[in-house]
Structures are given as C-alpha cells and as structure tokens.
Coordinates of C-alpha atoms and ligand atoms in Angstrom, one line a residue:
M1 CA -1.7 -6.1 9.1
A2 CA -2.6 -4.0 6.0
P3 CA -0.6 -0.8 5.4
M4 CA -2.1 2.3 7.0
T5 CA -0.9 5.7 7.0
T6 CA -0.6 7.0 10.5
S7 CA 0.4 10.7 9.3
S8 CA 2.6 10.5 12.5
S9 CA 6.1 10.8 11.1
F10 CA 8.1 13.9 11.8
E11 CA 7.7 16.7 8.9
N12 CA 11.0 15.5 7.3
G13 CA 9.6 11.9 7.4
M14 CA 11.8 10.6 10.3
I15 CA 9.9 8.1 12.4
T16 CA 8.5 9.2 15.6
T17 CA 8.3 7.4 19.0
D18 CA 4.5 7.7 18.9
E19 CA 4.7 5.7 15.7
R20 CA 7.0 3.0 16.9
I21 CA 4.7 2.5 20.0
Y22 CA 1.5 2.2 17.7
Y23 CA 3.3 -0.4 15.6
R24 CA 4.7 -2.4 18.6
R25 CA 1.2 -2.5 20.0
R26 CA -0.3 -4.1 16.8
S27 CA 2.5 -6.5 16.1
N28 CA 1.6 -9.2 18.4
G29 CA 0.4 -12.1 16.7
V30 CA 0.2 -11.0 13.1
G31 CA 2.5 -12.8 10.8
A32 CA 3.6 -9.7 9.2
V33 CA 3.1 -5.8 9.4
L34 CA 2.8 -4.0 6.4
T35 CA 3.8 -0.4 7.1
A36 CA 2.4 2.9 6.1
C37 CA 3.7 4.0 2.7
A38 CA 7.0 5.6 2.8
H39 CA 8.0 7.9 0.0
V40 CA 10.8 7.2 -2.5
R41 CA 11.2 10.9 -3.4
E42 CA 10.6 14.1 -1.6
D43 CA 7.9 15.1 -4.2
G44 CA 6.2 12.0 -3.5
K45 CA 4.9 12.2 0.0
F46 CA 1.9 12.6 2.1
A47 CA 2.0 15.1 4.9
S48 CA 4.2 13.2 7.6
S49 CA 4.6 9.9 5.8
P50 CA 7.9 8.1 6.6
N51 CA 10.7 9.1 4.4
V52 CA 13.0 6.4 2.5
S53 CA 14.3 8.9 0.0
A54 CA 17.7 9.3 1.1
D55 CA 20.5 7.3 3.1
K56 CA 20.0 9.6 6.2
Y57 CA 16.6 7.9 6.9
I58 CA 17.9 4.4 7.3
K59 CA 18.8 4.7 10.8
S60 CA 15.3 6.0 11.7
L61 CA 13.7 3.4 9.5
S62 CA 15.6 0.7 11.3
K63 CA 13.9 1.5 14.4
L64 CA 10.7 1.2 13.0
A65 CA 11.6 -2.4 11.8
Q66 CA 13.0 -3.3 15.2
S67 CA 9.7 -2.1 16.9
I68 CA 7.7 -4.5 14.6
Q69 CA 10.1 -7.3 14.7
S70 CA 10.4 -7.1 18.8
T71 CA 7.3 -9.2 18.9
G72 CA 8.2 -11.8 16.4
S73 CA 6.3 -10.2 13.4
K74 CA 7.8 -9.7 10.0
A75 CA 8.3 -6.1 8.9
I76 CA 7.4 -5.1 5.4
L77 CA 8.2 -1.7 4.4
Q78 CA 5.7 -0.3 1.7
I79 CA 7.2 2.1 -0.6
F80 CA 5.5 4.7 -2.8
H81 CA 5.3 7.9 -4.7
V82 CA 2.0 10.0 -4.5
G83 CA 2.2 11.2 -8.1
R84 CA -0.9 13.4 -9.0
M85 CA -2.6 12.6 -5.6
G86 CA 0.0 15.1 -4.1
T87 CA -0.6 18.8 -3.5
A88 CA 1.6 21.9 -3.8
S89 CA 0.5 22.4 -0.2
T90 CA 1.8 19.2 1.3
L91 CA 4.9 19.5 -1.2
R92 CA 5.6 23.0 0.2
G93 CA 4.9 24.6 -3.3
V94 CA 6.4 22.0 -5.4
Q95 CA 3.9 20.9 -8.2
P96 CA 2.8 17.3 -8.0
V97 CA 4.2 14.9 -10.8
S98 CA 2.6 12.3 -12.8
A99 CA 2.6 10.3 -16.1
S100 CA 0.8 13.1 -18.0
A101 CA -0.5 16.6 -17.0
I102 CA -4.1 15.1 -16.3
P103 CA -5.6 16.2 -12.8
P104 CA -7.4 13.5 -10.8
L105 CA -11.2 13.6 -10.8
R106 CA -11.8 15.2 -7.5
E107 CA -12.6 18.7 -6.4
N108 CA -9.9 21.5 -6.4
A109 CA -7.5 18.9 -8.2
E110 CA -4.3 20.4 -9.1
V111 CA -2.7 19.6 -12.5
P112 CA 0.5 17.6 -12.2
R113 CA 3.7 18.0 -14.1
A114 CA 4.1 15.4 -16.9
L115 CA 7.4 13.7 -16.1
P116 CA 9.8 14.1 -18.9
E117 CA 11.4 10.7 -20.0
E118 CA 14.7 10.9 -18.4
E119 CA 13.0 11.9 -15.1
V120 CA 10.8 8.7 -15.2
Y121 CA 14.0 6.7 -15.3
E122 CA 15.2 8.5 -12.2
L123 CA 12.0 7.7 -10.5
V124 CA 12.2 4.0 -11.3
E125 CA 15.8 4.1 -9.7
A126 CA 14.2 5.6 -6.7
F127 CA 12.3 2.6 -6.0
G128 CA 15.5 0.7 -6.4
E129 CA 17.3 2.8 -3.8
A130 CA 14.4 2.7 -1.5
T131 CA 14.5 -1.2 -1.6
R132 CA 18.2 -1.3 -0.8
R133 CA 17.5 1.2 2.0
A134 CA 14.8 -1.2 3.4
I135 CA 17.1 -3.8 3.2
E136 CA 19.9 -1.8 5.1
A137 CA 17.3 -0.9 7.6
G138 CA 16.8 -4.4 8.5
F139 CA 13.2 -4.9 7.2
D140 CA 12.0 -8.5 6.0
G141 CA 10.6 -7.3 3.0
V142 CA 9.1 -4.4 0.7
E143 CA 5.8 -4.1 -1.0
L144 CA 5.4 -1.9 -3.9
H145 CA 2.5 0.3 -3.7
G146 CA 1.0 0.0 -7.1
A147 CA -2.5 0.6 -5.8
N148 CA -5.0 3.2 -4.5
T149 CA -4.4 5.7 -7.4
Y150 CA -0.7 6.7 -6.6
L151 CA 2.1 7.0 -9.3
I152 CA 2.6 3.4 -10.0
Q153 CA -1.0 3.0 -10.7
Q154 CA -0.9 6.3 -12.6
F155 CA 1.5 5.1 -15.0
F156 CA -0.7 1.8 -15.7
S157 CA -4.1 3.7 -15.9
P158 CA -5.3 5.0 -19.2
H159 CA -6.9 7.9 -17.5
S160 CA -3.7 9.5 -15.8
N161 CA -1.2 8.1 -18.5
R162 CA -1.9 9.7 -22.0
R163 CA 1.8 9.3 -23.0
D164 CA 3.0 8.1 -26.4
D165 CA 6.6 7.1 -25.7
F166 CA 8.1 4.1 -24.2
W167 CA 6.0 4.6 -21.0
G168 CA 2.5 4.9 -22.6
G169 CA 0.2 4.6 -25.7
S170 CA -1.0 1.1 -25.2
L171 CA -2.0 -1.4 -22.6
E172 CA 1.6 -3.0 -23.0
K173 CA 3.4 0.3 -22.7
R174 CA 1.6 1.3 -19.8
M175 CA 2.8 -1.8 -18.0
N176 CA 6.4 -0.6 -18.7
F177 CA 6.7 1.8 -15.5
P178 CA 5.4 -0.9 -13.0
I179 CA 7.6 -3.6 -14.8
E180 CA 10.8 -1.5 -14.7
V181 CA 10.1 -0.6 -10.8
V182 CA 9.6 -4.4 -10.3
K183 CA 12.9 -5.1 -11.9
V184 CA 15.0 -2.5 -10.2
A185 CA 13.6 -3.6 -6.9
Q186 CA 14.3 -7.2 -7.7
A187 CA 17.9 -6.3 -8.7
A188 CA 18.3 -4.4 -5.5
I189 CA 17.3 -7.5 -3.6
E190 CA 19.6 -9.8 -5.4
E191 CA 22.4 -7.4 -4.8
H192 CA 21.9 -6.5 -1.2
A193 CA 19.9 -8.9 0.6
K194 CA 21.8 -11.3 2.8
K195 CA 18.8 -13.5 3.7
P196 CA 15.3 -14.1 2.0
F197 CA 13.6 -10.9 1.5
I198 CA 10.0 -10.7 0.8
F199 CA 8.9 -8.9 -2.3
G200 CA 5.3 -8.0 -2.8
Y201 CA 3.2 -5.8 -5.0
R202 CA -0.1 -4.1 -4.2
L203 CA -2.6 -3.1 -6.8
S204 CA -6.0 -1.9 -7.4
P205 CA -7.8 -4.1 -9.6
E206 CA -10.1 -1.7 -11.2
E207 CA -10.6 2.1 -11.5
L208 CA -14.1 4.0 -12.0
E209 CA -12.4 6.5 -14.3
E210 CA -13.3 6.6 -17.9
P211 CA -11.1 5.5 -19.4
G212 CA -9.8 3.4 -16.5
I213 CA -8.1 0.2 -15.4
T214 CA -10.4 -3.1 -16.1
I215 CA -10.2 -6.5 -14.6
E216 CA -8.9 -7.8 -17.9
D217 CA -6.0 -5.1 -17.9
T218 CA -5.1 -6.1 -14.3
I219 CA -5.0 -9.9 -15.1
A220 CA -2.6 -9.1 -18.0
L221 CA -0.4 -6.9 -15.8
M222 CA -0.2 -9.7 -13.1
N223 CA 0.5 -12.3 -15.6
R224 CA 3.5 -10.1 -16.9
L225 CA 4.7 -9.3 -13.3
K226 CA 4.6 -12.6 -11.8
I227 CA 7.8 -13.7 -13.8
F228 CA 9.9 -11.4 -11.8
N229 CA 10.1 -13.5 -8.5
L230 CA 7.3 -11.5 -6.6
D231 CA 6.2 -13.3 -3.6
Y232 CA 2.7 -12.1 -3.5
F233 CA 0.2 -9.8 -5.0
H234 CA -2.0 -7.7 -2.7
I235 CA -5.2 -7.1 -4.1
S236 CA -6.6 -3.7 -2.7
L237 CA -10.3 -3.9 -2.4
G238 CA -12.8 -1.9 0.0
D239 CA -14.7 -5.0 0.5
I240 CA -13.0 -8.5 0.4
F241 CA -16.1 -10.1 -1.3
T242 CA -16.8 -7.3 -3.7
S243 CA -17.4 -7.8 -7.4
S244 CA -16.6 -5.5 -10.4
I245 CA -17.3 -1.8 -9.6
R246 CA -17.2 -1.1 -13.5
D247 CA -19.3 -3.8 -14.7
S248 CA -22.5 -4.5 -12.7
K249 CA -23.3 -7.5 -14.8
N250 CA -20.2 -9.3 -13.8
T251 CA -21.4 -10.5 -10.2
T252 CA -18.5 -12.9 -9.7
P253 CA -16.2 -11.8 -6.7
I254 CA -13.1 -10.1 -8.2
L255 CA -10.7 -12.3 -5.8
E256 CA -12.4 -15.4 -7.2
I257 CA -11.6 -14.2 -10.8
L258 CA -8.1 -13.2 -9.8
Q259 CA -7.3 -16.5 -7.9
K260 CA -8.5 -18.5 -10.9
E261 CA -6.4 -16.4 -13.3
V262 CA -3.2 -15.8 -11.4
G263 CA -3.5 -17.1 -7.8
K264 CA -2.5 -20.5 -8.7
D265 CA 0.8 -19.2 -9.7
I266 CA 1.7 -16.8 -6.9
P267 CA -0.1 -16.2 -3.6
L268 CA -2.8 -13.5 -3.3
I269 CA -3.5 -11.2 -0.3
G270 CA -7.1 -10.3 0.1
V271 CA -8.2 -7.3 2.3
G272 CA -11.1 -5.2 2.9
Q273 CA -13.5 -5.0 6.0
V274 CA -12.5 -8.4 7.6
A275 CA -13.7 -7.8 11.1
T276 CA -14.1 -11.5 12.5
P277 CA -12.4 -14.6 12.0
D278 CA -15.5 -15.9 10.2
D279 CA -15.0 -13.2 7.6
A280 CA -11.4 -14.4 7.1
V281 CA -12.1 -18.0 7.0
K282 CA -15.0 -17.4 4.6
A283 CA -12.9 -15.5 2.1
M284 CA -10.2 -18.2 2.3
N285 CA -12.6 -20.8 1.6
D286 CA -14.7 -19.1 -1.0
F287 CA -11.8 -18.0 -3.0
G288 CA -8.9 -20.3 -2.0
I289 CA -6.7 -17.4 -1.2
P290 CA -3.9 -18.0 1.2
L291 CA -3.5 -14.8 3.0
I292 CA -5.6 -12.2 4.7
A293 CA -4.6 -8.6 5.6
I294 CA -6.6 -6.8 8.2
G295 CA -6.6 -2.9 8.6
R296 CA -9.1 -1.0 10.6
Q297 CA -10.0 -3.8 12.7
L298 CA -6.4 -4.0 14.0
I299 CA -6.7 -0.2 14.9
V300 CA -9.8 -1.1 16.9
D301 CA -8.5 -4.1 18.6
P302 CA -4.7 -4.7 18.5
D303 CA -5.0 -8.2 20.2
W304 CA -7.3 -9.6 17.4
V305 CA -5.1 -12.2 16.4
E306 CA -4.2 -13.4 19.8
K307 CA -7.6 -13.5 21.0
V308 CA -8.6 -15.7 18.0
E309 CA -5.6 -18.0 18.6
D310 CA -6.7 -18.3 22.4
G311 CA -10.4 -19.0 21.5
E312 CA -11.5 -15.7 23.0
E313 CA -13.3 -14.3 20.0
E314 CA -16.2 -13.0 21.7
T315 CA -14.1 -10.5 23.5
I316 CA -12.7 -8.9 20.3
L317 CA -13.6 -5.2 20.5
T318 CA -15.8 -3.8 17.6
E319 CA -15.5 -0.2 18.4
I320 CA -13.2 2.5 19.9
K321 CA -14.1 4.3 23.0
A322 CA -12.4 7.7 22.9
S323 CA -11.5 7.2 26.7
N324 CA -9.5 3.8 25.6
R325 CA -7.4 5.7 23.0
E326 CA -4.4 5.9 25.4
A327 CA -4.3 2.2 25.7
L328 CA -4.9 1.6 21.9
K329 CA -1.6 3.8 21.4
I330 CA -3.3 5.6 18.4
P331 CA -1.1 8.6 17.7
D332 CA -2.6 12.0 18.0
A333 CA -2.2 12.9 14.2
M334 CA -3.7 9.4 13.2
W335 CA -6.6 10.0 15.5
E336 CA -7.5 13.3 14.2
Y337 CA -7.2 11.8 10.6
V338 CA -9.6 9.0 11.1
R339 CA -12.0 10.9 13.1
S340 CA -12.2 13.4 10.2
R341 CA -13.4 10.7 7.9
P342 CA -17.0 9.7 8.3
N343 CA -17.5 5.9 8.8
W344 CA -14.0 4.9 8.7
L345 CA -13.8 3.8 12.1
P346 CA -16.5 3.0 14.7
I347 CA -15.5 5.6 17.4
V348 CA -17.9 6.2 20.3
D349 CA -17.3 9.0 22.7
Ligands
FMN1 C1 -6.1 5.1 8.1 C2 -5.9 4.4 7.0 C3 -4.7 4.6 6.3 C4 -4.4 3.8 5.0 N1 -3.1 4.0 4.5 C5 -2.8 3.2 3.4 C6 -1.4 2.9 2.9 O1 -0.6 3.9 3.4 N2 -1.2 2.3 2.1 C7 -2.2 1.4 1.4 O2 -1.7 0.7 0.6 N3 -3.3 1.3 1.9 C8 -3.6 2.2 3.0 N4 -4.9 2.1 3.5 C9 -5.9 1.0 3.0 C10 -5.8 -0.2 3.9 O3 -4.5 -1.0 3.7 C11 -7.0 -1.2 3.6 O4 -6.8 -1.7 2.2 C12 -8.3 -0.7 3.7 O5 -8.4 0.0 5.1 C13 -9.3 -1.9 3.7 O6 -9.0 -2.8 4.7 P1 -9.7 -3.0 6.1 O7 -11.3 -2.7 5.9 O8 -9.4 -4.1 6.8 O9 -9.4 -1.6 6.9 C14 -5.3 2.7 4.6 C15 -6.5 2.7 5.2 C16 -6.8 3.5 6.4 C17 -8.2 3.3 7.1

C-alpha cells in the first residue's frame, strides 16, 4: 500500500483510533503498508500528520505498527520533513525552512528560512533519531520520503537549493543532504535493529521547475545512494506508465529507463494509477520491476488484494459510495481532504 496522508492524527501528532482502524482495514493481503509521512521535526509537519520527532511518540507509533501487523502485513513508517511546502499557519506561526530562501512555485507561497549549516546537520540527525524511534516502536522498516517536493528533494533540487557550501552548488553537492540522511538512518538501523529492518527511499524522478531535477540527475543520485544498503527505491509517479514530463521528445517510460539503469542492482517499486490486476501485471512485465504500490484504489476497495488472490476480480469496487464510507473506515478528516480535491477519488453520493 502506497503512503497516504490521512490528516487524522491528533494536533500533536499522536496516532488516533480512527487512523488505526483505517490501517487495519487496509492491511489485509498486502505485503507491506507504507504509512502516511511522519514528521521528524516539529517544523516539518502537515496538519495532523503522525509525529516521530521525540521519544514520547514511540508508544503511540507502536500502536500504529501493531494495527498494520495484526493482519500479517509489514509496517513501514515513512519519515519526512515538509520544508518549504509547509506554511506558517500549519506550523502555528513558525516560518517554514528549506535549503534556500526560495519559495515554491505556487500561489501565496511563503518564503522559507534558509537553514544555516549547523542546523542542516541537526536535521540530518533528526532523520537518524526518527529511524531509531521507528525501530523501537516495532516497525519492520522505514521509507525516507525523498519525493513529492518535500525537504529531502528540496536539497537535491537546483530550484530550491541555491547554496554554495557543502550542501549545494553542483549536482554532486546537492546529493550531500540525501546521502547524509541515508547514512544516519543506516547507522541507526545497524545500531538498534535486532532483526532485519527494511530500508527504502522514495524519490520523484523529475521536476517541472526550471531549473529542476532531470532524469539524468535522478539516475546519478540513485547510483550514489544504492551503495548504502538500501532495500528498494520507490519511484513516485502520478501514472506508472508515464514518460518524461520535462522532455516530450523522450517517449520511453521513466520506469523502463530507471529499471535499465539502476533496477538491475536494487529493486524498484512502481506506483501510479494501478487500479486493476492487469495494470499491475502489465507494469511488471513491461518494465521488469518486482514491486508495485497501490494507493487510492486501496482507499476505494480495501479488499483489492484478497479479491485478486481469490479470483474475484470482477467484484473489485471502482468507486466510493458516500453511504459506504463507514464500512470503508475512512476517517472524517481524510474524507474531507480527498473530497476537496477534484478527481482524486471516484466518489458518488
Ligand atoms: C490522499 C493522499 C495522500 C498522500 N500522501 C502521501 C504521503 O504521505 N507520502 C507520499 O509519499 N505520497 C503520498 N501520496 C501519493 C501516493 O503515495 C501515490 O504516489 C499516489 O497517490 C499515486 O498512486 P495511486 O494512483 O495508486 O493513488 C498521497 C496520495 C493521496 C491520494
């Protein structure tokens, strides 16, 4: 199951019963559940995202892990910092931070505070501490959220990172934040995990911004990161079959390129609008990728995997009836959130 923010933790980031019920309902049959992104520092949050920024949250997180594992699925905590995609409103008056004081390209975007060098080291450490807490909470793994325009990606992006110190100035230096984060997380796993612990990295292979991350940049980053004992790369795409959004002349699907360049060395997870088993099989056959994540379709039908396993594909639900929401265990806040986004979910009243 792909990571999906439910906006349903308490204001302080403790896990709610609603959230646990939502996850338990969806853990049937899937090999692993990637959780909603949990923030590693207070100024890195979404409104009501799970909190992994202090030891006092470990007990609450362990209940989330248990809810997922109670059905036999692996529980993988996605950890992140929102960076310049945060707002002073969500952060209760605190200015968002980023690599540089460059606002994102969106309406009413706030100018972030550029992190001073010593604070960048603190943030790197925060990812290590979050990894330790995930282990102590009983998760089976962590996924570093280096995708979808958040802080790890902001350090790699030539749009948001205009630094000229150790953390920026060239493609090589823009890799330093992702590399250091991977290293501290790996060190935390080596020091604290008592059993095999899954370690993944999610990335967005391209950015539309100019300057922005290109596929070539991404291949270079993946080739640097793969030596640090990562178990997988998770390629965040809106459509699993898509080709470049920056270069319309390059019609080769992005996953085909990445599988050829890096996938031979480390497993890739593909994601994006996989709705039917045929979609999943086609992506695996076309690209040779071993793993598929499914997001929205598991909100629509939490029994998707079991139905496929039982040969009952024709009974897979393809839309959500508002009257069926209680049975689907979608928390109120998540319901409001997904309804407010046109075309996110096929909801019929
Ligand atoms: C409601 C919602 C919340 C999401 N939250 C996250 C998140 O916390 N972390 C993340 O990496 N991706 C997040 N995503 C992106 C999904 O993981 C996935 O990449 C995307 O929905 C495409 O897959 P799908 O078509 O199977 O839904 C979210 C998507 C949705 C619809």
